[in-house]
């Protein structure tokens, strides 16, 4: 599968592409995408789980057992559970977060969507997110799937990333630009 981001060139991109192909063949792309969202949320919610998947001392058998228990407790579909098991058996469990993001990008491209990440100093309301999505849709000519992040260091304004393009209208960047201009 070819996509504009060249995502399939990376290791996690190849894994995500293989999973997407399997999910497409069985008509379960939406289910797998939901499962991966659940996994991503579990990794974000548990620092211990995030550390565990990156632990180089965790053997492949132990990782496989842990992943099977995790898949059961999160009620993941068999395809997703088997896929994460393959990552564990291949010693690539540390690539799970990047693989989840790569799968989301591939799935969005297949739906004719573009993924965008919006970073702001404070959480944006649903109305604000819809307004940003509408502006980006007009700019890109495609539906936009937004992921919102909060970073207080932004101070104000927004940083929008669409693929490799970044639109930075943050106050932090403006202040840094002003400071560099004053240094002369």
mmCIF file of C-alpha atoms in Angstrom:
data_model
loop_
_atom_site.group_PDB
_atom_site.id
_atom_site.type_symbol
_atom_site.label_atom_id
_atom_site.label_comp_id
_atom_site.label_asym_id
_atom_site.label_seq_id
_atom_site.Cartn_x
_atom_site.Cartn_y
_atom_site.Cartn_z
ATOM 1 C CA UNK A 1 0.000 0.000 0.000
ATOM 2 C CA UNK A 2 1.424 3.355 -1.012
ATOM 3 C CA UNK A 3 0.673 6.524 0.878
ATOM 4 C CA UNK A 4 1.985 10.043 0.642
ATOM 5 C CA UNK A 5 3.759 9.993 4.005
ATOM 6 C CA UNK A 6 5.977 7.095 2.993
ATOM 7 C CA UNK A 7 4.941 5.553 6.294
ATOM 8 C CA UNK A 8 5.404 2.010 5.025
ATOM 9 C CA UNK A 9 9.153 2.589 4.738
ATOM 10 C CA UNK A 10 9.567 2.358 8.520
ATOM 11 C CA UNK A 11 9.497 -0.871 10.523
ATOM 12 C CA UNK A 12 6.346 0.120 12.376
ATOM 13 C CA UNK A 13 4.845 1.245 9.069
ATOM 14 C CA UNK A 14 5.428 -2.191 7.563
ATOM 15 C CA UNK A 15 3.772 -3.840 10.558
ATOM 16 C CA UNK A 16 0.856 -1.388 10.395
ATOM 17 C CA UNK A 17 0.499 -1.923 6.647
ATOM 18 C CA UNK A 18 0.430 -5.699 7.088
ATOM 19 C CA UNK A 19 -2.223 -5.375 9.801
ATOM 20 C CA UNK A 20 -4.248 -3.014 7.615
ATOM 21 C CA UNK A 21 -4.117 -5.488 4.722
ATOM 22 C CA UNK A 22 -5.307 -8.335 6.975
ATOM 23 C CA UNK A 23 -8.044 -6.174 8.476
ATOM 24 C CA UNK A 24 -9.170 -5.018 5.003
ATOM 25 C CA UNK A 25 -9.349 -8.575 3.698
ATOM 26 C CA UNK A 26 -11.560 -9.599 6.596
ATOM 27 C CA UNK A 27 -13.597 -6.363 6.629
ATOM 28 C CA UNK A 28 -12.501 -5.479 10.159
ATOM 29 C CA UNK A 29 -10.595 -2.220 9.714
ATOM 30 C CA UNK A 30 -12.963 -0.277 11.984
ATOM 31 C CA UNK A 31 -12.821 -2.958 14.705
ATOM 32 C CA UNK A 32 -9.019 -3.126 14.599
ATOM 33 C CA UNK A 33 -8.783 0.668 14.641
ATOM 34 C CA UNK A 34 -11.042 0.762 17.714
ATOM 35 C CA UNK A 35 -8.948 -1.960 19.383
ATOM 36 C CA UNK A 36 -5.755 -0.032 18.705
ATOM 37 C CA UNK A 37 -7.388 3.086 20.159
ATOM 38 C CA UNK A 38 -8.179 1.094 23.296
ATOM 39 C CA UNK A 39 -4.575 -0.140 23.463
ATOM 40 C CA UNK A 40 -3.245 3.382 22.955
ATOM 41 C CA UNK A 41 -5.476 4.691 25.742
ATOM 42 C CA UNK A 42 -4.283 1.882 28.044
ATOM 43 C CA UNK A 43 -0.655 2.765 27.309
ATOM 44 C CA UNK A 44 -1.345 6.452 27.977
ATOM 45 C CA UNK A 45 -3.189 5.688 31.217
ATOM 46 C CA UNK A 46 -0.631 3.280 32.655
ATOM 47 C CA UNK A 47 2.990 4.339 32.983
ATOM 48 C CA UNK A 48 3.775 0.804 34.192
ATOM 49 C CA UNK A 49 2.343 -0.750 31.021
ATOM 50 C CA UNK A 50 4.197 1.768 28.832
ATOM 51 C CA UNK A 51 7.443 0.944 30.668
ATOM 52 C CA UNK A 52 6.773 -2.795 30.454
ATOM 53 C CA UNK A 53 6.469 -2.858 26.659
ATOM 54 C CA UNK A 54 9.802 -1.029 26.418
ATOM 55 C CA UNK A 55 11.593 -3.246 28.946
ATOM 56 C CA UNK A 56 14.466 -5.000 27.145
ATOM 57 C CA UNK A 57 14.668 -7.617 29.910
ATOM 58 C CA UNK A 58 11.158 -8.860 29.168
ATOM 59 C CA UNK A 59 11.653 -12.110 27.263
ATOM 60 C CA UNK A 60 9.608 -12.994 24.226
ATOM 61 C CA UNK A 61 7.681 -15.743 26.027
ATOM 62 C CA UNK A 62 6.877 -13.467 28.968
ATOM 63 C CA UNK A 63 5.891 -10.697 26.551
ATOM 64 C CA UNK A 64 3.607 -13.101 24.686
ATOM 65 C CA UNK A 65 1.937 -14.178 27.928
ATOM 66 C CA UNK A 66 1.539 -10.569 29.047
ATOM 67 C CA UNK A 67 0.073 -9.547 25.686
ATOM 68 C CA UNK A 68 -2.402 -12.435 25.703
ATOM 69 C CA UNK A 69 -3.611 -11.399 29.168
ATOM 70 C CA UNK A 70 -3.786 -7.754 28.088
ATOM 71 C CA UNK A 71 -5.776 -8.613 24.950
ATOM 72 C CA UNK A 72 -8.213 -10.644 27.035
ATOM 73 C CA UNK A 73 -8.667 -7.938 29.682
ATOM 74 C CA UNK A 74 -9.143 -5.197 27.055
ATOM 75 C CA UNK A 75 -11.471 -7.494 25.047
ATOM 76 C CA UNK A 76 -9.501 -7.017 21.841
ATOM 77 C CA UNK A 77 -10.611 -8.783 18.676
ATOM 78 C CA UNK A 78 -8.710 -11.969 17.820
ATOM 79 C CA UNK A 79 -6.959 -10.282 14.877
ATOM 80 C CA UNK A 80 -5.655 -7.428 17.026
ATOM 81 C CA UNK A 81 -4.661 -9.794 19.826
ATOM 82 C CA UNK A 82 -2.776 -12.028 17.401
ATOM 83 C CA UNK A 83 -1.067 -9.029 15.840
ATOM 84 C CA UNK A 84 0.168 -7.699 19.178
ATOM 85 C CA UNK A 85 1.276 -11.252 19.963
ATOM 86 C CA UNK A 86 3.351 -11.261 16.777
ATOM 87 C CA UNK A 87 4.974 -7.993 17.841
ATOM 88 C CA UNK A 88 5.822 -9.593 21.203
ATOM 89 C CA UNK A 89 7.214 -12.777 19.628
ATOM 90 C CA UNK A 90 9.340 -10.735 17.212
ATOM 91 C CA UNK A 91 10.729 -8.597 20.030
ATOM 92 C CA UNK A 92 9.060 -5.487 18.617
ATOM 93 C CA UNK A 93 6.586 -4.696 21.378
ATOM 94 C CA UNK A 94 8.416 -1.410 21.960
ATOM 95 C CA UNK A 95 7.209 -0.325 18.501
ATOM 96 C CA UNK A 96 3.523 -0.680 19.459
ATOM 97 C CA UNK A 97 2.738 3.043 19.994
ATOM 98 C CA UNK A 98 4.323 4.020 16.665
ATOM 99 C CA UNK A 99 2.580 1.118 14.931
ATOM 100 C CA UNK A 100 -0.768 2.269 16.320
ATOM 101 C CA UNK A 101 -0.185 5.771 14.932
ATOM 102 C CA UNK A 102 0.956 4.369 11.573
ATOM 103 C CA UNK A 103 -2.161 2.187 11.326
ATOM 104 C CA UNK A 104 -4.350 5.217 12.039
ATOM 105 C CA UNK A 105 -2.622 7.175 9.288
ATOM 106 C CA UNK A 106 -2.999 4.335 6.778
ATOM 107 C CA UNK A 107 -6.663 3.789 7.684
ATOM 108 C CA UNK A 108 -7.401 7.515 7.425
ATOM 109 C CA UNK A 109 -5.728 7.701 4.003
ATOM 110 C CA UNK A 110 -7.799 4.737 2.810
ATOM 111 C CA UNK A 111 -10.966 6.587 3.890
ATOM 112 C CA UNK A 112 -9.818 9.734 2.091
ATOM 113 C CA UNK A 113 -9.088 11.518 5.351
ATOM 114 C CA UNK A 114 -6.018 13.317 6.500
ATOM 115 C CA UNK A 115 -4.874 13.144 10.111
ATOM 116 C CA UNK A 116 -3.981 16.343 11.924
ATOM 117 C CA UNK A 117 -2.638 16.964 15.404
ATOM 118 C CA UNK A 118 -3.639 20.208 17.106
ATOM 119 C CA UNK A 119 -1.647 21.353 20.137
ATOM 120 C CA UNK A 120 -2.946 24.171 22.319
ATOM 121 C CA UNK A 121 -2.170 25.615 25.748
ATOM 122 C CA UNK A 122 -5.635 24.692 27.047
ATOM 123 C CA UNK A 123 -8.150 22.043 26.055
ATOM 124 C CA UNK A 124 -10.248 23.137 23.095
ATOM 125 C CA UNK A 125 -14.040 22.912 23.168
ATOM 126 C CA UNK A 126 -15.922 20.763 20.681
ATOM 127 C CA UNK A 127 -17.020 23.901 18.824
ATOM 128 C CA UNK A 128 -13.414 25.103 18.549
ATOM 129 C CA UNK A 129 -12.257 21.694 17.319
ATOM 130 C CA UNK A 130 -15.035 21.676 14.702
ATOM 131 C CA UNK A 131 -13.998 25.150 13.540
ATOM 132 C CA UNK A 132 -10.350 24.064 13.225
ATOM 133 C CA UNK A 133 -11.418 20.906 11.348
ATOM 134 C CA UNK A 134 -13.545 22.982 8.960
ATOM 135 C CA UNK A 135 -10.635 25.354 8.228
ATOM 136 C CA UNK A 136 -8.262 22.446 7.655
ATOM 137 C CA UNK A 137 -10.798 20.688 5.414
ATOM 138 C CA UNK A 138 -11.046 23.830 3.287
ATOM 139 C CA UNK A 139 -7.234 24.020 3.134
ATOM 140 C CA UNK A 140 -6.597 20.325 2.425
ATOM 141 C CA UNK A 141 -9.693 19.469 0.385
ATOM 142 C CA UNK A 142 -10.184 16.295 2.445
ATOM 143 C CA UNK A 143 -11.932 15.340 5.649
ATOM 144 C CA UNK A 144 -9.671 15.921 8.621
ATOM 145 C CA UNK A 145 -9.414 13.646 11.630
ATOM 146 C CA UNK A 146 -8.170 15.762 14.530
ATOM 147 C CA UNK A 147 -6.186 14.656 17.517
ATOM 148 C CA UNK A 148 -6.067 17.335 20.208
ATOM 149 C CA UNK A 149 -3.164 17.693 22.631
ATOM 150 C CA UNK A 150 -2.592 20.135 25.456
ATOM 151 C CA UNK A 151 0.851 21.635 26.069
ATOM 152 C CA UNK A 152 0.940 24.577 28.510
ATOM 153 C CA UNK A 153 4.353 25.602 27.106
ATOM 154 C CA UNK A 154 2.571 26.769 23.932
ATOM 155 C CA UNK A 155 1.240 29.701 26.039
ATOM 156 C CA UNK A 156 -1.531 30.456 23.519
ATOM 157 C CA UNK A 157 -2.439 29.963 19.877
ATOM 158 C CA UNK A 158 -2.182 26.639 18.077
ATOM 159 C CA UNK A 159 0.360 24.303 16.551
ATOM 160 C CA UNK A 160 -1.156 22.150 13.809
ATOM 161 C CA UNK A 161 0.686 19.213 12.247
ATOM 162 C CA UNK A 162 -0.630 17.585 9.082
ATOM 163 C CA UNK A 163 1.770 14.924 7.905
ATOM 164 C CA UNK A 164 5.153 16.603 7.635
ATOM 165 C CA UNK A 165 3.657 20.114 7.501
ATOM 166 C CA UNK A 166 3.498 22.218 10.648
ATOM 167 C CA UNK A 167 1.509 25.414 11.060
ATOM 168 C CA UNK A 168 2.742 27.199 14.182
ATOM 169 C CA UNK A 169 0.780 30.211 15.395
ATOM 170 C CA UNK A 170 1.713 29.757 19.034
ATOM 171 C CA UNK A 171 2.601 32.642 21.293
ATOM 172 C CA UNK A 172 5.746 30.769 22.362
ATOM 173 C CA UNK A 173 7.062 30.795 18.787
ATOM 174 C CA UNK A 174 6.146 34.448 18.314
ATOM 175 C CA UNK A 175 7.985 35.384 21.512
ATOM 176 C CA UNK A 176 11.040 33.361 20.471
ATOM 177 C CA UNK A 177 11.031 35.047 17.051
ATOM 178 C CA UNK A 178 10.795 38.469 18.704
ATOM 179 C CA UNK A 179 13.630 37.627 21.118
ATOM 180 C CA UNK A 180 15.862 36.493 18.235
ATOM 181 C CA UNK A 181 15.062 39.645 16.271
ATOM 182 C CA UNK A 182 15.985 41.816 19.258
ATOM 183 C CA UNK A 183 19.352 40.052 19.604
ATOM 184 C CA UNK A 184 20.036 41.433 16.200
#
